[in-house]
Amino acid sequence: MGSDCLKVTKYFLFLFNLLFFILGAVILGFGVWILVDRSSFISVLQTSSESLKVGAYILIGVGAVTMLMGFLGCVGAVNEVRCLLGLYITCLLLILLAQVAAGLLIYFQRDALKAEVSIVVRDLIRDYDPDNQGKKSIQDAWDYVQEQLTCCGWTGPQNWTENEILLNKSLTSYPCSCSNGSVDFQPKSGFCDIATNKTVSVADWPVYTKGCMSNVQNWLQDNLGIILGVCTGVAVIELLGMVLAISLCKNIHREEYSKVPK
């Protein structure tokens, strides 16, 4: 009976650690995505926000360590190595505490991140220059955001009146990525001209009137929710893994004790 219980515990622990390994890979993937993504709003943030870069490296580190612990847990369970299981339980506890701390930090810093996003976007709009090759990637990312989310500026198209190039042109040009489709064959980046000799205001631009603030903030909220959800799932598996590892250690000890000649 004890032997059967040992086998069941061992294989359950192996399966949990296999899932643990996969979720660790997902967390690592999130971190890598934040660092290498060049086609969404993340690329705007990562070039301007140090806190996001730090968060990405933390996710990569936690994901890599989680994968390592999942591997060690699988090896310790299959081979019934008590010292390896003991190391596994200790490291699991430390990772669990680190994940709880990171989750609380992300949760309580979400308002600060929203404020930082607002500053980053306003600076980007003010300094936008299609001829500046050094900022081409971040500017293309913001053009992509405006086009895909069908919005213009942060709070509205009037934010673009702070751009020096547009001011010098007396607002006779507008950001092409804001185009609402009423003008055919528009490029997806840079500035487009309005053919007129009259005084032009933002109201005359053929652009979306809605700002991107609410859509971007909702996008950030959704993605932070996904990351926190994955971390919560990993934490639950870690707790179950700790319980199974402790149970397996006790069963191994009983098996070894029962084999000692009396």
mmCIF file with all atom_site columns, N, CA and C in Angstrom, residues 126-195:
data_model
loop_
_atom_site.group_PDB
_atom_site.id
_atom_site.type_symbol
_atom_site.label_atom_id
_atom_site.label_alt_id
_atom_site.label_comp_id
_atom_site.label_asym_id
_atom_site.label_entity_id
_atom_site.label_seq_id
_atom_site.pdbx_PDB_ins_code
_atom_site.Cartn_x
_atom_site.Cartn_y
_atom_site.Cartn_z
_atom_site.occupancy
_atom_site.B_iso_or_equiv
_atom_site.pdbx_formal_charge
_atom_site.auth_seq_id
_atom_site.auth_comp_id
_atom_site.auth_asym_id
_atom_site.auth_atom_id
_atom_site.pdbx_PDB_model_num
ATOM 1   N N  . ARG A 1 126 ? 5.276   65.405 -29.647 1.00 0.00 ? 126 ARG A N  1
ATOM 2   C CA . ARG A 1 126 ? 5.904   66.729 -29.765 1.00 0.00 ? 126 ARG A CA 1
ATOM 3   C C  . ARG A 1 126 ? 7.183   66.690 -30.611 1.00 0.00 ? 126 ARG A C  1
ATOM 4   N N  . ASP A 1 127 ? 7.971   65.617 -30.447 1.00 0.00 ? 127 ASP A N  1
ATOM 5   C CA . ASP A 1 127 ? 9.261   65.513 -31.141 1.00 0.00 ? 127 ASP A CA 1
ATOM 6   C C  . ASP A 1 127 ? 9.197   64.689 -32.424 1.00 0.00 ? 127 ASP A C  1
ATOM 7   N N  . TYR A 1 128 ? 8.011   64.268 -32.843 1.00 0.00 ? 128 TYR A N  1
ATOM 8   C CA . TYR A 1 128 ? 7.867   63.411 -34.031 1.00 0.00 ? 128 TYR A CA 1
ATOM 9   C C  . TYR A 1 128 ? 8.472   64.089 -35.255 1.00 0.00 ? 128 TYR A C  1
ATOM 10  N N  . ASP A 1 129 ? 9.366   63.371 -35.942 1.00 0.00 ? 129 ASP A N  1
ATOM 11  C CA . ASP A 1 129 ? 10.028  63.896 -37.133 1.00 0.00 ? 129 ASP A CA 1
ATOM 12  C C  . ASP A 1 129 ? 10.284  62.729 -38.085 1.00 0.00 ? 129 ASP A C  1
ATOM 13  N N  . PRO A 1 130 ? 9.572   62.661 -39.222 1.00 0.00 ? 130 PRO A N  1
ATOM 14  C CA . PRO A 1 130 ? 9.747   61.541 -40.158 1.00 0.00 ? 130 PRO A CA 1
ATOM 15  C C  . PRO A 1 130 ? 11.174  61.400 -40.684 1.00 0.00 ? 130 PRO A C  1
ATOM 16  N N  . ASP A 1 131 ? 11.946  62.481 -40.652 1.00 0.00 ? 131 ASP A N  1
ATOM 17  C CA . ASP A 1 131 ? 13.324  62.437 -41.169 1.00 0.00 ? 131 ASP A CA 1
ATOM 18  C C  . ASP A 1 131 ? 14.338  61.992 -40.121 1.00 0.00 ? 131 ASP A C  1
ATOM 19  N N  . ASN A 1 132 ? 13.885  61.809 -38.882 1.00 0.00 ? 132 ASN A N  1
ATOM 20  C CA . ASN A 1 132 ? 14.785  61.387 -37.798 1.00 0.00 ? 132 ASN A CA 1
ATOM 21  C C  . ASN A 1 132 ? 14.883  59.861 -37.799 1.00 0.00 ? 132 ASN A C  1
ATOM 22  N N  . GLN A 1 133 ? 15.955  59.339 -38.429 1.00 0.00 ? 133 GLN A N  1
ATOM 23  C CA . GLN A 1 133 ? 16.115  57.892 -38.537 1.00 0.00 ? 133 GLN A CA 1
ATOM 24  C C  . GLN A 1 133 ? 16.415  57.232 -37.194 1.00 0.00 ? 133 GLN A C  1
ATOM 25  N N  . GLY A 1 134 ? 16.972  57.999 -36.261 1.00 0.00 ? 134 GLY A N  1
ATOM 26  C CA . GLY A 1 134 ? 17.299  57.447 -34.947 1.00 0.00 ? 134 GLY A CA 1
ATOM 27  C C  . GLY A 1 134 ? 16.069  57.051 -34.149 1.00 0.00 ? 134 GLY A C  1
ATOM 28  N N  . LYS A 1 135 ? 14.920  57.698 -34.443 1.00 0.00 ? 135 LYS A N  1
ATOM 29  C CA . LYS A 1 135 ? 13.686  57.400 -33.714 1.00 0.00 ? 135 LYS A CA 1
ATOM 30  C C  . LYS A 1 135 ? 12.636  56.759 -34.622 1.00 0.00 ? 135 LYS A C  1
ATOM 31  N N  . LYS A 1 136 ? 13.088  56.249 -35.757 1.00 0.00 ? 136 LYS A N  1
ATOM 32  C CA . LYS A 1 136 ? 12.137  55.714 -36.731 1.00 0.00 ? 136 LYS A CA 1
ATOM 33  C C  . LYS A 1 136 ? 11.310  54.547 -36.175 1.00 0.00 ? 136 LYS A C  1
ATOM 34  N N  . SER A 1 137 ? 11.951  53.638 -35.440 1.00 0.00 ? 137 SER A N  1
ATOM 35  C CA . SER A 1 137 ? 11.239  52.456 -34.943 1.00 0.00 ? 137 SER A CA 1
ATOM 36  C C  . SER A 1 137 ? 10.142  52.831 -33.954 1.00 0.00 ? 137 SER A C  1
ATOM 37  N N  . ILE A 1 138 ? 10.450  53.753 -33.044 1.00 0.00 ? 138 ILE A N  1
ATOM 38  C CA . ILE A 1 138 ? 9.453   54.145 -32.040 1.00 0.00 ? 138 ILE A CA 1
ATOM 39  C C  . ILE A 1 138 ? 8.338   54.958 -32.680 1.00 0.00 ? 138 ILE A C  1
ATOM 40  N N  . GLN A 1 139 ? 8.677   55.786 -33.682 1.00 0.00 ? 139 GLN A N  1
ATOM 41  C CA . GLN A 1 139 ? 7.659   56.566 -34.386 1.00 0.00 ? 139 GLN A CA 1
ATOM 42  C C  . GLN A 1 139 ? 6.769   55.667 -35.240 1.00 0.00 ? 139 GLN A C  1
ATOM 43  N N  . ASP A 1 140 ? 7.362   54.669 -35.881 1.00 0.00 ? 140 ASP A N  1
ATOM 44  C CA . ASP A 1 140 ? 6.562   53.711 -36.663 1.00 0.00 ? 140 ASP A CA 1
ATOM 45  C C  . ASP A 1 140 ? 5.611   52.932 -35.760 1.00 0.00 ? 140 ASP A C  1
ATOM 46  N N  . ALA A 1 141 ? 6.080   52.616 -34.549 1.00 0.00 ? 141 ALA A N  1
ATOM 47  C CA . ALA A 1 141 ? 5.228   51.886 -33.600 1.00 0.00 ? 141 ALA A CA 1
ATOM 48  C C  . ALA A 1 141 ? 4.014   52.725 -33.208 1.00 0.00 ? 141 ALA A C  1
ATOM 49  N N  . TRP A 1 142 ? 4.227   54.032 -32.990 1.00 0.00 ? 142 TRP A N  1
ATOM 50  C CA . TRP A 1 142 ? 3.106   54.894 -32.615 1.00 0.00 ? 142 TRP A CA 1
ATOM 51  C C  . TRP A 1 142 ? 2.152   55.080 -33.801 1.00 0.00 ? 142 TRP A C  1
ATOM 52  N N  . ASP A 1 143 ? 2.708   55.183 -35.030 1.00 0.00 ? 143 ASP A N  1
ATOM 53  C CA . ASP A 1 143 ? 1.852   55.238 -36.221 1.00 0.00 ? 143 ASP A CA 1
ATOM 54  C C  . ASP A 1 143 ? 0.993   53.983 -36.315 1.00 0.00 ? 143 ASP A C  1
ATOM 55  N N  . TYR A 1 144 ? 1.599   52.836 -36.001 1.00 0.00 ? 144 TYR A N  1
ATOM 56  C CA . TYR A 1 144 ? 0.879   51.562 -36.034 1.00 0.00 ? 144 TYR A CA 1
ATOM 57  C C  . TYR A 1 144 ? -0.261  51.571 -35.013 1.00 0.00 ? 144 TYR A C  1
ATOM 58  N N  . VAL A 1 145 ? 0.001   52.116 -33.828 1.00 0.00 ? 145 VAL A N  1
ATOM 59  C CA . VAL A 1 145 ? -1.022  52.179 -32.774 1.00 0.00 ? 145 VAL A CA 1
ATOM 60  C C  . VAL A 1 145 ? -2.192  53.046 -33.235 1.00 0.00 ? 145 VAL A C  1
ATOM 61  N N  . GLN A 1 146 ? -1.896  54.217 -33.776 1.00 0.00 ? 146 GLN A N  1
ATOM 62  C CA . GLN A 1 146 ? -2.974  55.124 -34.209 1.00 0.00 ? 146 GLN A CA 1
ATOM 63  C C  . GLN A 1 146 ? -3.799  54.508 -35.341 1.00 0.00 ? 146 GLN A C  1
ATOM 64  N N  . GLU A 1 147 ? -3.122  53.839 -36.258 1.00 0.00 ? 147 GLU A N  1
ATOM 65  C CA . GLU A 1 147 ? -3.827  53.222 -37.382 1.00 0.00 ? 147 GLU A CA 1
ATOM 66  C C  . GLU A 1 147 ? -4.705  52.060 -36.931 1.00 0.00 ? 147 GLU A C  1
ATOM 67  N N  . GLN A 1 148 ? -4.137  51.186 -36.083 1.00 0.00 ? 148 GLN A N  1
ATOM 68  C CA . GLN A 1 148 ? -4.872  49.987 -35.666 1.00 0.00 ? 148 GLN A CA 1
ATOM 69  C C  . GLN A 1 148 ? -6.001  50.302 -34.688 1.00 0.00 ? 148 GLN A C  1
ATOM 70  N N  . LEU A 1 149 ? -5.793  51.287 -33.826 1.00 0.00 ? 149 LEU A N  1
ATOM 71  C CA . LEU A 1 149 ? -6.805  51.614 -32.820 1.00 0.00 ? 149 LEU A CA 1
ATOM 72  C C  . LEU A 1 149 ? -7.755  52.708 -33.308 1.00 0.00 ? 149 LEU A C  1
ATOM 73  N N  . THR A 1 150 ? -7.577  53.153 -34.559 1.00 0.00 ? 150 THR A N  1
ATOM 74  C CA . THR A 1 150 ? -8.393  54.206 -35.176 1.00 0.00 ? 150 THR A CA 1
ATOM 75  C C  . THR A 1 150 ? -8.570  55.406 -34.235 1.00 0.00 ? 150 THR A C  1
ATOM 76  N N  . CYS A 1 151 ? -7.426  55.957 -33.846 1.00 0.00 ? 151 CYS A N  1
ATOM 77  C CA . CYS A 1 151 ? -7.426  57.094 -32.942 1.00 0.00 ? 151 CYS A CA 1
ATOM 78  C C  . CYS A 1 151 ? -6.330  58.070 -33.366 1.00 0.00 ? 151 CYS A C  1
ATOM 79  N N  . CYS A 1 152 ? -6.279  59.222 -32.714 1.00 0.00 ? 152 CYS A N  1
ATOM 80  C CA . CYS A 1 152 ? -5.285  60.237 -33.085 1.00 0.00 ? 152 CYS A CA 1
ATOM 81  C C  . CYS A 1 152 ? -4.848  61.021 -31.856 1.00 0.00 ? 152 CYS A C  1
ATOM 82  N N  . GLY A 1 153 ? -3.525  61.079 -31.628 1.00 0.00 ? 153 GLY A N  1
ATOM 83  C CA . GLY A 1 153 ? -3.012  61.782 -30.454 1.00 0.00 ? 153 GLY A CA 1
ATOM 84  C C  . GLY A 1 153 ? -3.252  60.986 -29.190 1.00 0.00 ? 153 GLY A C  1
ATOM 85  N N  . TRP A 1 154 ? -2.973  61.609 -28.046 1.00 0.00 ? 154 TRP A N  1
ATOM 86  C CA . TRP A 1 154 ? -3.186  60.944 -26.758 1.00 0.00 ? 154 TRP A CA 1
ATOM 87  C C  . TRP A 1 154 ? -4.592  61.204 -26.242 1.00 0.00 ? 154 TRP A C  1
ATOM 88  N N  . THR A 1 155 ? -4.930  62.482 -26.047 1.00 0.00 ? 155 THR A N  1
ATOM 89  C CA . THR A 1 155 ? -6.301  62.811 -25.640 1.00 0.00 ? 155 THR A CA 1
ATOM 90  C C  . THR A 1 155 ? -7.152  63.206 -26.841 1.00 0.00 ? 155 THR A C  1
ATOM 91  N N  . GLY A 1 156 ? -6.490  63.470 -27.981 1.00 0.00 ? 156 GLY A N  1
ATOM 92  C CA . GLY A 1 156 ? -7.186  63.848 -29.201 1.00 0.00 ? 156 GLY A CA 1
ATOM 93  C C  . GLY A 1 156 ? -6.212  64.412 -30.215 1.00 0.00 ? 156 GLY A C  1
ATOM 94  N N  . PRO A 1 157 ? -6.648  64.689 -31.442 1.00 0.00 ? 157 PRO A N  1
ATOM 95  C CA . PRO A 1 157 ? -5.745  65.195 -32.482 1.00 0.00 ? 157 PRO A CA 1
ATOM 96  C C  . PRO A 1 157 ? -5.112  66.540 -32.137 1.00 0.00 ? 157 PRO A C  1
ATOM 97  N N  . GLN A 1 158 ? -5.714  67.289 -31.209 1.00 0.00 ? 158 GLN A N  1
ATOM 98  C CA . GLN A 1 158 ? -5.146  68.589 -30.834 1.00 0.00 ? 158 GLN A CA 1
ATOM 99  C C  . GLN A 1 158 ? -3.758  68.452 -30.202 1.00 0.00 ? 158 GLN A C  1
ATOM 100 N N  . ASN A 1 159 ? -3.413  67.262 -29.698 1.00 0.00 ? 159 ASN A N  1
ATOM 101 C CA . ASN A 1 159 ? -2.066  67.050 -29.158 1.00 0.00 ? 159 ASN A CA 1
ATOM 102 C C  . ASN A 1 159 ? -0.991  67.265 -30.219 1.00 0.00 ? 159 ASN A C  1
ATOM 103 N N  . TRP A 1 160 ? -1.339  67.010 -31.482 1.00 0.00 ? 160 TRP A N  1
ATOM 104 C CA . TRP A 1 160 ? -0.369  67.163 -32.560 1.00 0.00 ? 160 TRP A CA 1
ATOM 105 C C  . TRP A 1 160 ? -0.058  68.623 -32.866 1.00 0.00 ? 160 TRP A C  1
ATOM 106 N N  . THR A 1 161 ? -0.844  69.556 -32.326 1.00 0.00 ? 161 THR A N  1
ATOM 107 C CA . THR A 1 161 ? -0.545  70.984 -32.535 1.00 0.00 ? 161 THR A CA 1
ATOM 108 C C  . THR A 1 161 ? 0.697   71.407 -31.753 1.00 0.00 ? 161 THR A C  1
ATOM 109 N N  . GLU A 1 162 ? 1.197   70.536 -30.869 1.00 0.00 ? 162 GLU A N  1
ATOM 110 C CA . GLU A 1 162 ? 2.427   70.818 -30.134 1.00 0.00 ? 162 GLU A CA 1
ATOM 111 C C  . GLU A 1 162 ? 3.669   70.415 -30.935 1.00 0.00 ? 162 GLU A C  1
ATOM 112 N N  . ASN A 1 163 ? 3.462   69.737 -32.067 1.00 0.00 ? 163 ASN A N  1
ATOM 113 C CA . ASN A 1 163 ? 4.585   69.304 -32.885 1.00 0.00 ? 163 ASN A CA 1
ATOM 114 C C  . ASN A 1 163 ? 5.169   70.496 -33.648 1.00 0.00 ? 163 ASN A C  1
ATOM 115 N N  . GLU A 1 164 ? 6.479   70.685 -33.549 1.00 0.00 ? 164 GLU A N  1
ATOM 116 C CA . GLU A 1 164 ? 7.142   71.854 -34.131 1.00 0.00 ? 164 GLU A CA 1
ATOM 117 C C  . GLU A 1 164 ? 7.034   71.881 -35.658 1.00 0.00 ? 164 GLU A C  1
ATOM 118 N N  . ILE A 1 165 ? 7.160   70.734 -36.295 1.00 0.00 ? 165 ILE A N  1
ATOM 119 C CA . ILE A 1 165 ? 7.095   70.673 -37.754 1.00 0.00 ? 165 ILE A CA 1
ATOM 120 C C  . ILE A 1 165 ? 5.712   71.102 -38.248 1.00 0.00 ? 165 ILE A C  1
ATOM 121 N N  . LEU A 1 166 ? 4.652   70.616 -37.610 1.00 0.00 ? 166 LEU A N  1
ATOM 122 C CA . LEU A 1 166 ? 3.296   70.974 -38.012 1.00 0.00 ? 166 LEU A CA 1
ATOM 123 C C  . LEU A 1 166 ? 3.016   72.449 -37.747 1.00 0.00 ? 166 LEU A C  1
ATOM 124 N N  . LEU A 1 167 ? 3.558   72.974 -36.649 1.00 0.00 ? 167 LEU A N  1
ATOM 125 C CA . LEU A 1 167 ? 3.390   74.396 -36.354 1.00 0.00 ? 167 LEU A CA 1
ATOM 126 C C  . LEU A 1 167 ? 4.069   75.262 -37.409 1.00 0.00 ? 167 LEU A C  1
ATOM 127 N N  . ASN A 1 168 ? 5.252   74.841 -37.834 1.00 0.00 ? 168 ASN A N  1
ATOM 128 C CA . ASN A 1 168 ? 5.973   75.592 -38.865 1.00 0.00 ? 168 ASN A CA 1
ATOM 129 C C  . ASN A 1 168 ? 5.238   75.578 -40.207 1.00 0.00 ? 168 ASN A C  1
ATOM 130 N N  . LYS A 1 169 ? 4.432   74.542 -40.411 1.00 0.00 ? 169 LYS A N  1
ATOM 131 C CA . LYS A 1 169 ? 3.638   74.453 -41.643 1.00 0.00 ? 169 LYS A CA 1
ATOM 132 C C  . LYS A 1 169 ? 2.244   75.054 -41.460 1.00 0.00 ? 169 LYS A C  1
ATOM 133 N N  . SER A 1 170 ? 2.028   75.722 -40.334 1.00 0.00 ? 170 SER A N  1
ATOM 134 C CA . SER A 1 170 ? 0.736   76.344 -40.023 1.00 0.00 ? 170 SER A CA 1
ATOM 135 C C  . SER A 1 170 ? -0.418  75.347 -40.051 1.00 0.00 ? 170 SER A C  1
ATOM 136 N N  . LEU A 1 171 ? -0.118  74.117 -39.619 1.00 0.00 ? 171 LEU A N  1
ATOM 137 C CA . LEU A 1 171 ? -1.104  73.037 -39.510 1.00 0.00 ? 171 LEU A CA 1
ATOM 138 C C  . LEU A 1 171 ? -1.695  72.636 -40.866 1.00 0.00 ? 171 LEU A C  1
ATOM 139 N N  . THR A 1 172 ? -0.980  72.949 -41.973 1.00 0.00 ? 172 THR A N  1
ATOM 140 C CA . THR A 1 172 ? -1.455  72.509 -43.292 1.00 0.00 ? 172 THR A CA 1
ATOM 141 C C  . THR A 1 172 ? -1.050  71.059 -43.585 1.00 0.00 ? 172 THR A C  1
ATOM 142 N N  . SER A 1 173 ? -0.406  70.410 -42.621 1.00 0.00 ? 173 SER A N  1
ATOM 143 C CA . SER A 1 173 ? -0.103  68.987 -42.701 1.00 0.00 ? 173 SER A CA 1
ATOM 144 C C  . SER A 1 173 ? -0.658  68.302 -41.461 1.00 0.00 ? 173 SER A C  1
ATOM 145 N N  . TYR A 1 174 ? -0.862  67.009 -41.532 1.00 0.00 ? 174 TYR A N  1
ATOM 146 C CA . TYR A 1 174 ? -1.382  66.245 -40.402 1.00 0.00 ? 174 TYR A CA 1
ATOM 147 C C  . TYR A 1 174 ? -0.735  64.856 -40.410 1.00 0.00 ? 174 TYR A C  1
ATOM 148 N N  . PRO A 1 175 ? -0.728  64.143 -39.265 1.00 0.00 ? 175 PRO A N  1
ATOM 149 C CA . PRO A 1 175 ? -0.132  62.798 -39.227 1.00 0.00 ? 175 PRO A CA 1
ATOM 150 C C  . PRO A 1 175 ? -0.927  61.814 -40.084 1.00 0.00 ? 175 PRO A C  1
ATOM 151 N N  . CYS A 1 176 ? -0.246  61.183 -41.048 1.00 0.00 ? 176 CYS A N  1
ATOM 152 C CA . CYS A 1 176 ? -0.934  60.281 -41.990 1.00 0.00 ? 176 CYS A CA 1
ATOM 153 C C  . CYS A 1 176 ? -1.605  59.099 -41.286 1.00 0.00 ? 176 CYS A C  1
ATOM 154 N N  . SER A 1 177 ? -0.994  58.607 -40.211 1.00 0.00 ? 177 SER A N  1
ATOM 155 C CA . SER A 1 177 ? -1.546  57.435 -39.523 1.00 0.00 ? 177 SER A CA 1
ATOM 156 C C  . SER A 1 177 ? -2.861  57.733 -38.826 1.00 0.00 ? 177 SER A C  1
ATOM 157 N N  . CYS A 1 178 ? -3.206  59.031 -38.711 1.00 0.00 ? 178 CYS A N  1
ATOM 158 C CA . CYS A 1 178 ? -4.476  59.421 -38.088 1.00 0.00 ? 178 CYS A CA 1
ATOM 159 C C  . CYS A 1 178 ? -5.614  59.491 -39.102 1.00 0.00 ? 178 CYS A C  1
ATOM 160 N N  . SER A 1 179 ? -5.292  59.312 -40.391 1.00 0.00 ? 179 SER A N  1
ATOM 161 C CA . SER A 1 179 ? -6.289  59.504 -41.444 1.00 0.00 ? 179 SER A CA 1
ATOM 162 C C  . SER A 1 179 ? -7.510  58.612 -41.217 1.00 0.00 ? 179 SER A C  1
ATOM 163 N N  . ASN A 1 180 ? -8.690  59.238 -41.357 1.00 0.00 ? 180 ASN A N  1
ATOM 164 C CA . ASN A 1 180 ? -9.937  58.493 -41.126 1.00 0.00 ? 180 ASN A CA 1
ATOM 165 C C  . ASN A 1 180 ? -10.453 57.791 -42.378 1.00 0.00 ? 180 ASN A C  1
ATOM 166 N N  . GLY A 1 181 ? -9.661  57.809 -43.472 1.00 0.00 ? 181 GLY A N  1
ATOM 167 C CA . GLY A 1 181 ? -10.045 57.100 -44.681 1.00 0.00 ? 181 GLY A CA 1
ATOM 168 C C  . GLY A 1 181 ? -10.837 57.924 -45.668 1.00 0.00 ? 181 GLY A C  1
ATOM 169 N N  . SER A 1 182 ? -11.122 59.173 -45.322 1.00 0.00 ? 182 SER A N  1
ATOM 170 C CA . SER A 1 182 ? -11.899 60.021 -46.239 1.00 0.00 ? 182 SER A CA 1
ATOM 171 C C  . SER A 1 182 ? -11.062 60.487 -47.425 1.00 0.00 ? 182 SER A C  1
ATOM 172 N N  . VAL A 1 183 ? -9.723  60.380 -47.293 1.00 0.00 ? 183 VAL A N  1
ATOM 173 C CA . VAL A 1 183 ? -8.816  60.721 -48.389 1.00 0.00 ? 183 VAL A CA 1
ATOM 174 C C  . VAL A 1 183 ? -8.136  59.438 -48.852 1.00 0.00 ? 183 VAL A C  1
ATOM 175 N N  . ASP A 1 184 ? -8.155  59.180 -50.149 1.00 0.00 ? 184 ASP A N  1
ATOM 176 C CA . ASP A 1 184 ? -7.612  57.928 -50.688 1.00 0.00 ? 184 ASP A CA 1
ATOM 177 C C  . ASP A 1 184 ? -6.090  57.963 -50.805 1.00 0.00 ? 184 ASP A C  1
ATOM 178 N N  . PHE A 1 185 ? -5.511  56.749 -50.799 1.00 0.00 ? 185 PHE A N  1
ATOM 179 C CA . PHE A 1 185 ? -4.090  56.544 -51.064 1.00 0.00 ? 185 PHE A CA 1
ATOM 180 C C  . PHE A 1 185 ? -3.182  57.352 -50.142 1.00 0.00 ? 185 PHE A C  1
ATOM 181 N N  . GLN A 1 186 ? -3.423  57.241 -48.846 1.00 0.00 ? 186 GLN A N  1
ATOM 182 C CA . GLN A 1 186 ? -2.585  57.920 -47.863 1.00 0.00 ? 186 GLN A CA 1
ATOM 183 C C  . GLN A 1 186 ? -1.507  56.976 -47.358 1.00 0.00 ? 186 GLN A C  1
ATOM 184 N N  . PRO A 1 187 ? -0.262  57.465 -47.186 1.00 0.00 ? 187 PRO A N  1
ATOM 185 C CA . PRO A 1 187 ? 0.772   56.630 -46.558 1.00 0.00 ? 187 PRO A CA 1
ATOM 186 C C  . PRO A 1 187 ? 0.420   56.369 -45.094 1.00 0.00 ? 187 PRO A C  1
ATOM 187 N N  . LYS A 1 188 ? 1.090   55.401 -44.480 1.00 0.00 ? 188 LYS A N  1
ATOM 188 C CA . LYS A 1 188 ? 0.749   55.021 -43.109 1.00 0.00 ? 188 LYS A CA 1
ATOM 189 C C  . LYS A 1 188 ? 1.658   55.655 -42.057 1.00 0.00 ? 188 LYS A C  1
ATOM 190 N N  . SER A 1 189 ? 2.585   56.503 -42.494 1.00 0.00 ? 189 SER A N  1
ATOM 191 C CA . SER A 1 189 ? 3.476   57.178 -41.549 1.00 0.00 ? 189 SER A CA 1
ATOM 192 C C  . SER A 1 189 ? 3.870   58.534 -42.100 1.00 0.00 ? 189 SER A C  1
ATOM 193 N N  . GLY A 1 190 ? 4.478   59.350 -41.242 1.00 0.00 ? 190 GLY A N  1
ATOM 194 C CA . GLY A 1 190 ? 4.890   60.681 -41.675 1.00 0.00 ? 190 GLY A CA 1
ATOM 195 C C  . GLY A 1 190 ? 3.739   61.669 -41.673 1.00 0.00 ? 190 GLY A C  1
ATOM 196 N N  . PHE A 1 191 ? 3.923   62.774 -42.399 1.00 0.00 ? 191 PHE A N  1
ATOM 197 C CA . PHE A 1 191 ? 2.908   63.825 -42.461 1.00 0.00 ? 191 PHE A CA 1
ATOM 198 C C  . PHE A 1 191 ? 2.327   63.924 -43.871 1.00 0.00 ? 191 PHE A C  1
ATOM 199 N N  . CYS A 1 192 ? 1.034   64.172 -43.945 1.00 0.00 ? 192 CYS A N  1
ATOM 200 C CA . CYS A 1 192 ? 0.342   64.358 -45.221 1.00 0.00 ? 192 CYS A CA 1
ATOM 201 C C  . CYS A 1 192 ? -0.099  65.819 -45.337 1.00 0.00 ? 192 CYS A C  1
ATOM 202 N N  . ASP A 1 193 ? -0.048  66.351 -46.539 1.00 0.00 ? 193 ASP A N  1
ATOM 203 C CA . ASP A 1 193 ? -0.368  67.767 -46.763 1.00 0.00 ? 193 ASP A CA 1
ATOM 204 C C  . ASP A 1 193 ? -1.828  67.956 -47.142 1.00 0.00 ? 193 ASP A C  1
ATOM 205 N N  . ILE A 1 194 ? -2.342  69.125 -46.778 1.00 0.00 ? 194 ILE A N  1
ATOM 206 C CA . ILE A 1 194 ? -3.679  69.534 -47.189 1.00 0.00 ? 194 ILE A CA 1
ATOM 207 C C  . ILE A 1 194 ? -3.510  70.614 -48.252 1.00 0.00 ? 194 ILE A C  1
ATOM 208 N N  . ALA A 1 195 ? -4.054  70.373 -49.425 1.00 0.00 ? 195 ALA A N  1
ATOM 209 C CA . ALA A 1 195 ? -3.916  71.321 -50.535 1.00 0.00 ? 195 ALA A CA 1
ATOM 210 C C  . ALA A 1 195 ? -4.925  72.458 -50.360 1.00 0.00 ? 195 ALA A C  1
#
